[in-house]
Coordinates of N, CA and C in Angstrom, one line a residue:
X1 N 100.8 84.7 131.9 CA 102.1 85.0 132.3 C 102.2 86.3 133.1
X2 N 103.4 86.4 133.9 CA 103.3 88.0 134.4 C 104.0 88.9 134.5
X3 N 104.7 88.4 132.9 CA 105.8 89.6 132.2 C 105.2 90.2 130.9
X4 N 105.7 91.4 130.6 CA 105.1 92.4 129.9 C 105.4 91.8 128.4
X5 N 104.5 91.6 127.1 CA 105.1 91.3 126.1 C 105.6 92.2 125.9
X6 N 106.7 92.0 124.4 CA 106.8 93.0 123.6 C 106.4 93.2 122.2
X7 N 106.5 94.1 122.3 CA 105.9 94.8 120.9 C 106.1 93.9 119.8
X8 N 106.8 92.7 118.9 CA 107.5 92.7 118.5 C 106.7 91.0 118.3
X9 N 106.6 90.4 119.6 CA 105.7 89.4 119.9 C 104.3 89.3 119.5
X10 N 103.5 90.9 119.9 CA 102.3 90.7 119.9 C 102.1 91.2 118.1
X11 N 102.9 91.7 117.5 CA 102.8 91.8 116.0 C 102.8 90.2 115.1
X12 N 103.3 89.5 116.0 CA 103.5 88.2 115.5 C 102.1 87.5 115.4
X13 N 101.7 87.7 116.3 CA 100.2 87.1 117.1 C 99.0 87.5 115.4
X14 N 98.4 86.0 115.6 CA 97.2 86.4 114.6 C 96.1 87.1 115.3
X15 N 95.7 87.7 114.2 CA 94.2 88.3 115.1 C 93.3 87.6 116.1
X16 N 92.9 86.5 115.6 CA 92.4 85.4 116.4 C 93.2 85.0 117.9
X17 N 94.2 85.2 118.1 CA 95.2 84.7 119.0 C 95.7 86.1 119.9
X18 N 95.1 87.7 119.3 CA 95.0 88.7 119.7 C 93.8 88.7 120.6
X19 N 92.7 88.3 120.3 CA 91.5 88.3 120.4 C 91.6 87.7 121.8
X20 N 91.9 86.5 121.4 CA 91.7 85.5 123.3 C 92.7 85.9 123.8
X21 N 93.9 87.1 123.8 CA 95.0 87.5 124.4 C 94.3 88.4 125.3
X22 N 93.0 89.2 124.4 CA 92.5 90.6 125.4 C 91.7 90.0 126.3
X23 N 90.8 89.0 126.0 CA 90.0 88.1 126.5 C 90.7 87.9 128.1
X24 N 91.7 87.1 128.1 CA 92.7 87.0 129.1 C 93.0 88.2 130.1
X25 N 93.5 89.3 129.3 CA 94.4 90.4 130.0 C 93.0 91.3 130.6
X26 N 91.6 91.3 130.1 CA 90.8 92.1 130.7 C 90.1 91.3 131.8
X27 N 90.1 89.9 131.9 CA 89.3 89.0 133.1 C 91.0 89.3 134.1
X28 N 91.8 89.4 133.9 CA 93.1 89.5 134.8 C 92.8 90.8 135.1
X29 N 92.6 91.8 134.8 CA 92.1 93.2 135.1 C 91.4 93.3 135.9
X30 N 90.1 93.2 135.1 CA 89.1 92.5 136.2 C 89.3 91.8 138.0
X31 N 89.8 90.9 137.8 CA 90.5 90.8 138.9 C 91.4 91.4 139.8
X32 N 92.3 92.5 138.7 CA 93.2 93.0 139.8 C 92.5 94.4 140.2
X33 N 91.5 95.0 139.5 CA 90.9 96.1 140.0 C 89.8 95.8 141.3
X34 N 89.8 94.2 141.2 CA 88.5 93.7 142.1 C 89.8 93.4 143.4
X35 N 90.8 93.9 143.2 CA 92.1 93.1 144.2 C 92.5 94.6 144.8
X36 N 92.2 95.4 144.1 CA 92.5 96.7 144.4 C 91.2 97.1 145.3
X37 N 90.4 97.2 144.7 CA 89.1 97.8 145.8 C 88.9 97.3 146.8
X38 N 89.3 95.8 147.2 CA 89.3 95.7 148.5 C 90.8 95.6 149.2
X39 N 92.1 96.2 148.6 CA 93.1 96.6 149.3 C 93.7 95.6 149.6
X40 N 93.9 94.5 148.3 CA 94.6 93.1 148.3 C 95.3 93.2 147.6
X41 N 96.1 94.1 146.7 CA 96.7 94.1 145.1 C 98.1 94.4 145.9
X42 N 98.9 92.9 145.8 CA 100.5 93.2 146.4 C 101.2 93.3 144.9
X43 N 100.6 93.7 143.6 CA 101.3 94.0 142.8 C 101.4 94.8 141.6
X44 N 100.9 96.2 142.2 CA 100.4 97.6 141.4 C 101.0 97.6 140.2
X45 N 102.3 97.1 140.0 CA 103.3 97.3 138.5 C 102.2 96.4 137.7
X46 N 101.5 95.3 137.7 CA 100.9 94.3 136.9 C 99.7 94.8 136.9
X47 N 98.9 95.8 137.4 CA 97.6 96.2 136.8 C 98.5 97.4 135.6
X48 N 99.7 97.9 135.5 CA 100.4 99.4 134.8 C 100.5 98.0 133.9
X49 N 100.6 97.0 133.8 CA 101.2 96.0 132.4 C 100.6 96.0 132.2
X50 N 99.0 95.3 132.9 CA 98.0 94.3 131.8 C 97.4 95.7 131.1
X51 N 97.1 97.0 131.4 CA 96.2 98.3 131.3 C 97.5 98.5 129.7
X52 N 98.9 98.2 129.9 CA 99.5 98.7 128.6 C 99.4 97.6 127.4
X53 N 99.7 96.1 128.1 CA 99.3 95.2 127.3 C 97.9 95.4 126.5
X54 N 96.8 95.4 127.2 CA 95.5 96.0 126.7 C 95.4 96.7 125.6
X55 N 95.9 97.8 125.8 CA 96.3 99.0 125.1 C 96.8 98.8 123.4
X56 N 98.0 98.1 123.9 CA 98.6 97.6 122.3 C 98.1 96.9 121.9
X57 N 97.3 96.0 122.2 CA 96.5 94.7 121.5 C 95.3 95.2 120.6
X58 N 94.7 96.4 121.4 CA 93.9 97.5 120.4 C 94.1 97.8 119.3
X59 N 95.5 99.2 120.0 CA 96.0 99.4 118.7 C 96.7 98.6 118.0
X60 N 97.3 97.6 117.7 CA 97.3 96.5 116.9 C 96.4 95.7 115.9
X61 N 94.9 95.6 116.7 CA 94.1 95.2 115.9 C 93.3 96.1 115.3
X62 N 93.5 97.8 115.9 CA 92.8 98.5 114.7 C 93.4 99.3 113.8
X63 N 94.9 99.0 113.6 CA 95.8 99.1 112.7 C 95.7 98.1 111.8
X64 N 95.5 96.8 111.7 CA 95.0 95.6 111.2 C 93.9 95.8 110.6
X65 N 93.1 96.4 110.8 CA 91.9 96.3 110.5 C 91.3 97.7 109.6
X66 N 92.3 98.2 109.5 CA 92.4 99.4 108.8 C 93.1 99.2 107.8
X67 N 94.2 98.0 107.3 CA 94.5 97.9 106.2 C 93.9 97.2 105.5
X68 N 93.1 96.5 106.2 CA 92.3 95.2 105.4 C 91.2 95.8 104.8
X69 N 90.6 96.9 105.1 CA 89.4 97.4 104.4 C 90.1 98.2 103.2

């Protein structure tokens, strides 16, 4: 999709369903930095998402992962 979750959403998410979420958001990265270097990216606000999306899905899972030990 190519709206920003929220916070609130991705708390909901199991780890497993976190997992193939990053999976997703870093091959879309991937791509938009590969869209950027060659001066194709008509949508700079969506590499600032997927880079924050990213972000929280981390901290999410190593907040997760820190209670469980």
């Amino acid at each position: 999709g190519e709206r920003i979750m929220k916070a609130s959403e991705v708390r909901e998410m199991t780890d497993l369903e976190l997992e193939n979420k990053l999976v997703d958001l870093k091959k879309e990265l991937f791509a938009l930095r590969f869209q950027l270097a060659v001066n194709q990216l008509d949508n700079p606000t969506r590499l600032k998402a997927v880079k924050k999306d990213i972000a929280r899905i981390k901290t999410i899972l190593v907040e997760r992962s820190k209670v469980q030990q």
